[in-house]
Amino acid sequence: MQEHTTHTKREHEMPHRGERAGMHHEMEPNATRPQLAVVTVLTVLALLASVLVPAMFVNLTYSAEEVGGAVMPPGMVMGRDTPAAAMREMAAVDPGEVSYEAPAEARGDRQLEPGIAGDGTKVFELKVSVIEWNILPDQQVEAYAFNRQVPGPRLRVTEGDRVRINVTNELFEATSVHWHGMILPNGMDGAADVTQDPIEPGETFAYEFTAKVAGTYFYHSHKEPDRQQGLGMYGALIVDPKDPARDAAYDYDKEVVVQLQEWLERDGYTYPAMTMEGALPNFFTINGKSYPETETVRMKVGERLRIRFIGSNNNFVHPMHVHGGPFEIVETDGNVVPEGARLLKDTVNVGPGERYDVVWEAREPGEWLIHCHIPHHTTNENTEQEGGGGLTMLIDVTE
């Protein structure tokens, strides 16, 4: 009986659920005023740090208009003093500027046939625009392209020809074109803001000169070339000798033009590849394609191949190596190497702007490689496909 009475009393002493809820609402916070003050101060300091610390490294005074809504490469190191103009040059190509999607199988370096003016001048038409371009069947880049191809079309003339090249700018920015290695009037040299006003969007500029010296040359943008040339604005310019005996002396059966380039593509954005942290390339192309999509040269044992290496690449030196025996360097930068000074080599360093004409003999049957001897440059996104990648191509020799 006593236990029952005690239990009943304890029940009466315990608050009901509603009473407990009321008690909870009436509870006062445990934090003291000094503690609240410390938390407030720390919160304010954290907010200030979130603004001031980035401001120490990044210029927060730039407006979106000044940087053009630039999307920068992941990992790009930029200081507080990085100019807005530099950010625009290093930024990704705006996909909204793409005006044409080339078929996946499209090839660059297609020879462009000129029109003939009444006075015999050979007239070429070049248009530059932003396109989608496949460097591999499953890998696209946004490119700055002449005549919707990368590289631009091959221009081929004969020593002594009078040439007019009409360049129409369909980009969203100004440009110009330099005729690399050519001897011509200063006003036709194509150095934007130096020898000519830049070609503004929608404008056309006519370059006119006489092809005075035979050799291997090329053309490329000379307005912010670290961006425009690096994104595909280049092409081969071949001047054949007026006297065929000059080339006949090299005794070759076939020729191939090899134009080199580096690319940076991340998360669907294409950036100009540069020798800067965060801007290093992850794809490499010969004539606009990465191996195994590069051209295959087909030869027979005993035939000789003239290879015209063109340093259309912007930032890197590529030691180009040919398997299957040495080659002879017969021309450098469009100049004939005297016969007694010609070197036999199997690797030649092709730097930006350089050209080397070499003659290689097919000595044995099989599949022989032409490739850069920097291993990373013979990969696609750091991986090999079918025994290589990037700056690799095949010479298929049969009996």
Coordinates of C-alpha atoms in Angstrom, one line a residue:
M1 CA 0.0 0.0 0.0
Q2 CA 2.8 2.3 0.9
E3 CA 4.5 1.6 -2.5
H4 CA 1.3 2.4 -4.4
T5 CA 0.9 5.7 -2.5
T6 CA 4.5 6.7 -3.2
H7 CA 4.1 5.9 -6.9
T8 CA 1.0 8.0 -7.2
K9 CA 2.6 10.9 -5.4
R10 CA 5.6 10.7 -7.9
E11 CA 3.2 10.8 -10.8
H12 CA 1.5 14.0 -9.4
E13 CA 5.0 15.5 -9.0
M14 CA 6.0 14.9 -12.7
P15 CA 5.0 17.6 -15.1
H16 CA 2.7 16.7 -18.0
R17 CA 3.9 16.8 -21.6
G18 CA 2.2 20.2 -22.2
E19 CA 3.8 21.6 -19.1
R20 CA 7.2 20.3 -20.2
A21 CA 6.7 22.1 -23.5
G22 CA 5.8 25.3 -21.8
M23 CA 8.9 25.0 -19.6
H24 CA 11.1 24.5 -22.8
H25 CA 9.7 27.8 -24.3
E26 CA 10.4 29.6 -21.2
M27 CA 14.1 28.5 -21.1
E28 CA 16.7 31.2 -21.3
P29 CA 19.8 30.9 -23.6
N30 CA 22.9 29.5 -22.0
A31 CA 25.3 31.8 -24.0
T32 CA 26.7 34.7 -22.0
R33 CA 27.0 38.2 -23.4
P34 CA 30.8 38.0 -23.8
Q35 CA 30.4 34.7 -25.7
L36 CA 27.9 36.3 -28.1
A37 CA 30.2 39.3 -28.6
V38 CA 33.1 37.0 -29.5
V39 CA 31.0 35.1 -32.0
T40 CA 29.8 38.4 -33.6
V41 CA 33.3 39.7 -33.9
L42 CA 34.6 36.4 -35.4
T43 CA 31.7 36.4 -37.9
V44 CA 32.5 40.0 -39.0
L45 CA 36.2 39.2 -39.3
A46 CA 35.4 36.1 -41.5
L47 CA 33.2 38.2 -43.8
L48 CA 35.9 40.8 -44.1
A49 CA 38.5 38.2 -44.8
S50 CA 36.3 36.6 -47.5
V51 CA 36.5 40.0 -49.4
L52 CA 39.9 41.2 -48.5
V53 CA 42.0 38.0 -49.0
P54 CA 40.8 37.5 -52.6
A55 CA 41.3 41.2 -53.2
M56 CA 45.0 40.7 -52.4
F57 CA 45.3 38.3 -55.3
V58 CA 42.5 39.1 -57.7
N59 CA 41.5 42.5 -59.0
L60 CA 37.9 42.8 -58.0
T61 CA 37.5 46.2 -59.6
Y62 CA 37.1 44.7 -63.1
S63 CA 33.6 44.6 -64.4
A64 CA 32.1 41.7 -66.4
E65 CA 32.2 44.0 -69.5
E66 CA 35.9 44.6 -69.1
V67 CA 36.8 40.9 -68.9
G68 CA 34.2 40.0 -71.5
G69 CA 32.6 37.3 -69.3
A70 CA 35.8 35.4 -69.5
V71 CA 35.9 31.7 -68.6
M72 CA 39.4 31.0 -67.4
P73 CA 41.3 27.7 -67.6
P74 CA 41.0 25.6 -64.4
G75 CA 44.1 26.1 -62.3
M76 CA 45.2 29.2 -64.2
V77 CA 47.5 31.3 -61.9
M78 CA 46.5 34.9 -62.1
G79 CA 47.8 37.7 -59.9
R80 CA 46.1 40.8 -58.7
D81 CA 47.9 42.8 -61.4
T82 CA 46.7 40.5 -64.3
P83 CA 45.3 42.9 -66.9
A84 CA 41.7 42.4 -68.1
A85 CA 43.1 42.3 -71.7
A86 CA 45.3 39.3 -70.7
M87 CA 42.3 37.6 -69.2
R88 CA 40.4 38.0 -72.4
E89 CA 43.2 36.5 -74.4
M90 CA 43.6 33.5 -72.2
A91 CA 39.9 32.8 -71.8
A92 CA 37.9 30.1 -73.4
V93 CA 36.4 30.5 -76.8
D94 CA 32.8 31.7 -76.4
P95 CA 30.6 28.8 -77.8
G96 CA 28.1 31.4 -78.8
E97 CA 30.5 32.7 -81.4
V98 CA 30.6 29.4 -83.3
S99 CA 29.2 29.9 -86.8
Y100 CA 29.8 26.5 -88.3
E101 CA 30.3 22.9 -87.2
A102 CA 32.6 21.0 -89.5
P103 CA 31.9 17.4 -90.3
A104 CA 33.9 15.1 -88.1
E105 CA 35.8 13.7 -91.1
A106 CA 36.7 17.1 -92.5
R107 CA 40.4 17.8 -93.2
G108 CA 42.4 21.0 -93.2
D109 CA 45.3 22.1 -95.4
R110 CA 43.1 21.6 -98.5
Q111 CA 44.8 23.3 -101.5
L112 CA 42.9 26.5 -102.5
E113 CA 42.7 27.2 -106.2
P114 CA 43.1 30.9 -107.0
G115 CA 41.1 33.1 -109.4
I116 CA 43.0 34.9 -112.1
A117 CA 42.6 38.6 -112.5
G118 CA 42.8 40.4 -115.9
D119 CA 46.4 41.3 -115.3
G120 CA 47.4 37.7 -114.4
T121 CA 47.4 38.2 -110.6
K122 CA 46.4 35.1 -108.7
V123 CA 43.6 36.0 -106.3
F124 CA 42.8 34.0 -103.2
E125 CA 39.8 34.5 -100.9
L126 CA 40.2 33.8 -97.1
K127 CA 37.5 34.2 -94.5
V128 CA 38.2 33.7 -90.8
S129 CA 35.5 32.6 -88.4
V130 CA 34.9 30.5 -85.2
I131 CA 34.0 26.9 -85.9
E132 CA 33.6 23.5 -84.2
W133 CA 36.4 21.2 -85.4
N134 CA 37.1 17.5 -84.7
I135 CA 40.7 16.7 -83.8
L136 CA 39.5 13.1 -83.1
P137 CA 36.1 11.4 -83.9
D138 CA 35.0 12.0 -80.3
Q139 CA 36.9 15.1 -79.5
Q140 CA 35.8 18.6 -80.7
V141 CA 37.5 22.0 -80.2
E142 CA 36.3 25.5 -80.9
A143 CA 38.8 26.9 -83.4
Y144 CA 39.6 30.2 -85.2
A145 CA 39.7 28.9 -88.8
F146 CA 40.4 30.1 -92.3
N147 CA 37.8 28.9 -94.7
R148 CA 36.2 26.6 -92.1
Q149 CA 39.2 24.3 -91.8
V150 CA 42.3 23.8 -89.5
P151 CA 44.9 24.4 -90.7
G152 CA 43.7 27.0 -93.2
P153 CA 43.8 26.1 -96.9
R154 CA 47.2 25.6 -98.5
L155 CA 48.2 28.4 -100.8
R156 CA 50.5 27.3 -103.6
V157 CA 52.0 29.7 -106.1
T158 CA 55.1 29.9 -108.3
E159 CA 58.1 32.1 -107.8
G160 CA 57.5 35.4 -109.6
D161 CA 53.7 35.2 -109.3
R162 CA 51.8 38.3 -108.5
V163 CA 49.4 37.4 -105.6
R164 CA 46.4 39.1 -104.0
I165 CA 44.8 37.6 -100.9
N166 CA 41.6 39.1 -99.7
V167 CA 41.1 38.4 -96.0
T168 CA 37.5 38.9 -94.6
N169 CA 37.2 39.0 -90.9
E170 CA 34.1 37.1 -89.6
L171 CA 35.4 37.0 -86.0
F172 CA 34.0 39.0 -83.1
E173 CA 37.4 40.7 -82.7
A174 CA 40.0 42.4 -84.9
T175 CA 42.7 40.5 -86.7
S176 CA 45.4 40.6 -89.3
V177 CA 47.5 38.1 -91.3
H178 CA 51.3 37.9 -91.5
W179 CA 53.0 36.1 -94.4
H180 CA 55.8 34.4 -92.4
G181 CA 59.2 34.5 -94.1
M182 CA 58.1 36.3 -97.3
I183 CA 59.9 39.2 -98.8
L184 CA 57.3 41.8 -99.6
P185 CA 56.4 45.5 -99.1
N186 CA 56.2 46.6 -95.5
G187 CA 52.6 47.6 -95.8
M188 CA 51.7 44.0 -96.7
D189 CA 53.6 42.4 -93.8
G190 CA 50.4 42.1 -91.7
A191 CA 51.7 43.2 -88.4
A192 CA 48.6 44.7 -86.8
D193 CA 48.9 48.2 -85.2
V194 CA 52.4 48.4 -86.7
T195 CA 52.3 48.1 -90.5
Q196 CA 48.5 48.2 -90.8
D197 CA 45.3 49.0 -88.9
P198 CA 43.7 45.7 -87.7
I199 CA 41.0 44.2 -89.8
E200 CA 37.9 44.9 -87.8
P201 CA 34.9 42.5 -87.7
G202 CA 33.1 42.5 -91.0
E203 CA 36.0 44.2 -92.9
T204 CA 38.1 42.9 -95.7
F205 CA 41.8 43.7 -96.3
A206 CA 43.6 42.9 -99.6
Y207 CA 47.2 41.8 -99.3
E208 CA 49.1 42.1 -102.5
F209 CA 52.7 41.2 -103.3
T210 CA 55.0 39.2 -105.6
A211 CA 56.2 35.8 -104.5
K212 CA 59.9 36.6 -104.9
V213 CA 61.6 33.6 -103.3
A214 CA 60.7 29.9 -103.6
G215 CA 60.4 27.8 -100.4
T216 CA 58.2 26.6 -97.6
Y217 CA 56.4 29.5 -95.8
F218 CA 53.2 29.9 -93.9
Y219 CA 50.6 32.5 -92.9
H220 CA 49.1 33.2 -89.5
S221 CA 47.3 35.8 -87.4
H222 CA 49.5 38.7 -86.2
K223 CA 46.8 40.3 -83.9
E224 CA 47.0 38.6 -80.5
P225 CA 48.6 35.6 -82.1
D226 CA 49.0 33.8 -78.7
R227 CA 45.2 33.5 -78.9
Q228 CA 44.2 33.6 -82.5
Q229 CA 47.1 31.5 -84.0
G230 CA 47.0 29.2 -81.0
L231 CA 43.4 28.5 -81.8
G232 CA 44.0 27.5 -85.4
M233 CA 44.6 30.7 -87.5
Y234 CA 47.5 29.4 -89.6
G235 CA 48.1 27.7 -93.0
A236 CA 50.9 26.6 -95.4
L237 CA 52.1 28.9 -98.2
I238 CA 54.3 27.0 -100.7
V239 CA 56.2 28.9 -103.4
D240 CA 57.4 26.5 -106.1
P241 CA 60.6 27.5 -107.9
K242 CA 60.3 29.0 -111.3
D243 CA 63.1 26.6 -112.4
P244 CA 61.9 23.1 -111.7
A245 CA 65.5 21.9 -111.6
R246 CA 65.9 23.3 -108.1
D247 CA 63.4 20.8 -106.6
A248 CA 64.3 18.1 -109.1
A249 CA 67.8 18.1 -107.6
Y250 CA 66.4 16.7 -104.4
D251 CA 65.2 13.6 -106.2
Y252 CA 62.0 12.9 -104.3
D253 CA 58.8 11.1 -105.4
K254 CA 56.2 12.4 -102.9
E255 CA 55.8 15.2 -100.4
V256 CA 53.9 15.8 -97.2
V257 CA 53.3 19.1 -95.3
V258 CA 53.5 18.7 -91.5
Q259 CA 52.0 21.6 -89.5
L260 CA 52.2 21.3 -85.7
Q261 CA 49.9 22.7 -83.0
E262 CA 49.0 22.4 -79.3
W263 CA 45.5 22.5 -77.8
L264 CA 43.9 22.9 -74.4
E265 CA 40.3 21.6 -74.0
R266 CA 38.7 21.2 -70.6
D267 CA 35.0 20.4 -69.7
G268 CA 33.8 21.4 -73.1
Y269 CA 35.7 24.7 -73.3
T270 CA 38.7 25.4 -75.6
Y271 CA 41.4 27.6 -74.4
P272 CA 44.6 28.9 -76.2
A273 CA 47.4 26.6 -75.0
M274 CA 50.3 28.5 -73.5
T275 CA 53.4 27.8 -71.4
M276 CA 51.7 29.0 -68.3
E277 CA 50.4 27.1 -65.2
G278 CA 46.9 26.0 -65.9
A279 CA 47.2 26.6 -69.7
L280 CA 49.4 23.7 -70.7
P281 CA 48.1 21.7 -73.6
N282 CA 46.4 18.3 -73.4
F283 CA 46.0 17.6 -77.1
F284 CA 48.4 18.0 -80.1
T285 CA 47.7 17.9 -83.8
I286 CA 49.4 17.5 -87.1
N287 CA 47.5 19.3 -89.8
G288 CA 44.5 19.7 -87.5
K289 CA 44.2 16.0 -86.4
S290 CA 45.5 14.0 -83.5
Y291 CA 46.8 10.4 -84.1
P292 CA 45.4 8.0 -85.0
E293 CA 43.3 10.4 -87.2
T294 CA 46.5 11.9 -88.8
E295 CA 47.3 11.3 -92.4
T296 CA 49.1 8.1 -93.5
V297 CA 51.7 8.5 -96.3
R298 CA 51.8 5.4 -98.6
M299 CA 55.1 4.6 -100.3
K300 CA 57.1 1.8 -101.9
V301 CA 60.6 0.7 -101.0
G302 CA 63.2 2.9 -102.7
E303 CA 60.9 6.0 -103.0
R304 CA 61.9 9.3 -101.4
L305 CA 59.7 11.6 -99.4
R306 CA 60.0 15.3 -99.0
I307 CA 58.7 16.3 -95.6
R308 CA 58.0 20.0 -95.1
F309 CA 57.9 20.6 -91.3
I310 CA 56.2 23.9 -90.4
G311 CA 56.5 25.3 -86.9
S312 CA 52.9 26.7 -86.9
N313 CA 53.0 25.7 -83.2
N314 CA 52.9 28.7 -80.8
N315 CA 54.8 27.8 -77.6
F316 CA 56.8 24.6 -77.8
V317 CA 59.8 23.2 -79.6
H318 CA 59.0 19.8 -81.1
P319 CA 61.9 17.3 -81.8
M320 CA 60.4 15.6 -84.8
H321 CA 61.8 12.1 -85.3
V322 CA 61.4 9.8 -88.3
H323 CA 61.8 6.0 -87.9
G324 CA 63.4 3.8 -90.4
G325 CA 66.6 5.7 -91.1
P326 CA 68.0 9.2 -91.4
F327 CA 66.8 12.0 -93.6
E328 CA 68.7 14.9 -95.3
I329 CA 68.0 18.5 -94.5
V330 CA 67.8 20.3 -97.8
E331 CA 66.1 23.6 -96.9
T332 CA 65.7 25.7 -93.8
D333 CA 63.2 28.5 -93.5
G334 CA 62.8 28.5 -97.3
N335 CA 66.5 28.7 -98.0
V336 CA 68.4 26.0 -99.9
V337 CA 71.1 24.4 -97.8
P338 CA 74.3 24.1 -99.8
E339 CA 74.9 20.5 -100.8
G340 CA 78.2 20.3 -98.9
A341 CA 76.6 21.6 -95.7
R342 CA 73.5 19.3 -95.6
L343 CA 73.1 17.2 -92.5
L344 CA 71.9 13.6 -92.2
K345 CA 69.7 13.3 -89.1
D346 CA 66.8 11.4 -87.8
T347 CA 65.5 14.1 -85.4
V348 CA 65.1 17.8 -86.0
N349 CA 63.9 20.4 -83.4
V350 CA 61.0 22.4 -85.0
G351 CA 60.6 25.6 -83.0
P352 CA 57.7 28.1 -83.4
G353 CA 58.0 29.8 -86.9
E354 CA 60.7 27.4 -88.2
R355 CA 60.5 25.4 -91.4
Y356 CA 62.6 22.4 -92.3
D357 CA 62.5 20.6 -95.6
V358 CA 63.9 17.1 -95.3
V359 CA 64.1 14.1 -97.7
W360 CA 63.7 10.6 -96.3
E361 CA 64.2 7.4 -98.2
A362 CA 62.0 4.3 -97.7
R363 CA 64.6 1.7 -97.1
E364 CA 62.5 -1.2 -95.7
P365 CA 58.9 -2.2 -95.8
G366 CA 56.6 -1.7 -92.8
E367 CA 54.8 1.0 -90.9
W368 CA 57.3 3.8 -90.0
L369 CA 56.5 6.6 -87.6
I370 CA 56.9 10.4 -87.8
H371 CA 56.5 11.7 -84.3
C372 CA 57.5 14.3 -81.7
H373 CA 60.1 12.8 -79.3
I374 CA 58.5 14.4 -76.2
P375 CA 56.4 11.5 -75.0
H376 CA 53.6 13.7 -73.6
H377 CA 53.2 15.3 -77.1
T378 CA 52.3 11.9 -78.5
T379 CA 49.3 11.3 -76.3
N380 CA 45.7 12.4 -76.3
E381 CA 44.7 13.7 -72.9
N382 CA 47.7 11.8 -71.5
T383 CA 46.7 8.5 -73.0
E384 CA 47.8 6.5 -76.0
Q385 CA 45.5 5.2 -78.7
E386 CA 46.7 2.5 -81.1
G387 CA 50.3 2.9 -80.1
G388 CA 50.5 6.7 -79.9
G389 CA 48.6 10.0 -80.1
G390 CA 48.9 13.7 -80.8
L391 CA 52.0 14.5 -82.9
T392 CA 52.3 11.1 -84.6
M393 CA 51.7 9.9 -88.1
L394 CA 52.5 6.8 -90.2
I395 CA 54.5 6.1 -93.4
D396 CA 53.2 2.8 -94.8
V397 CA 55.9 1.3 -97.0
T398 CA 55.3 -1.7 -99.2
E399 CA 57.6 -3.7 -101.5

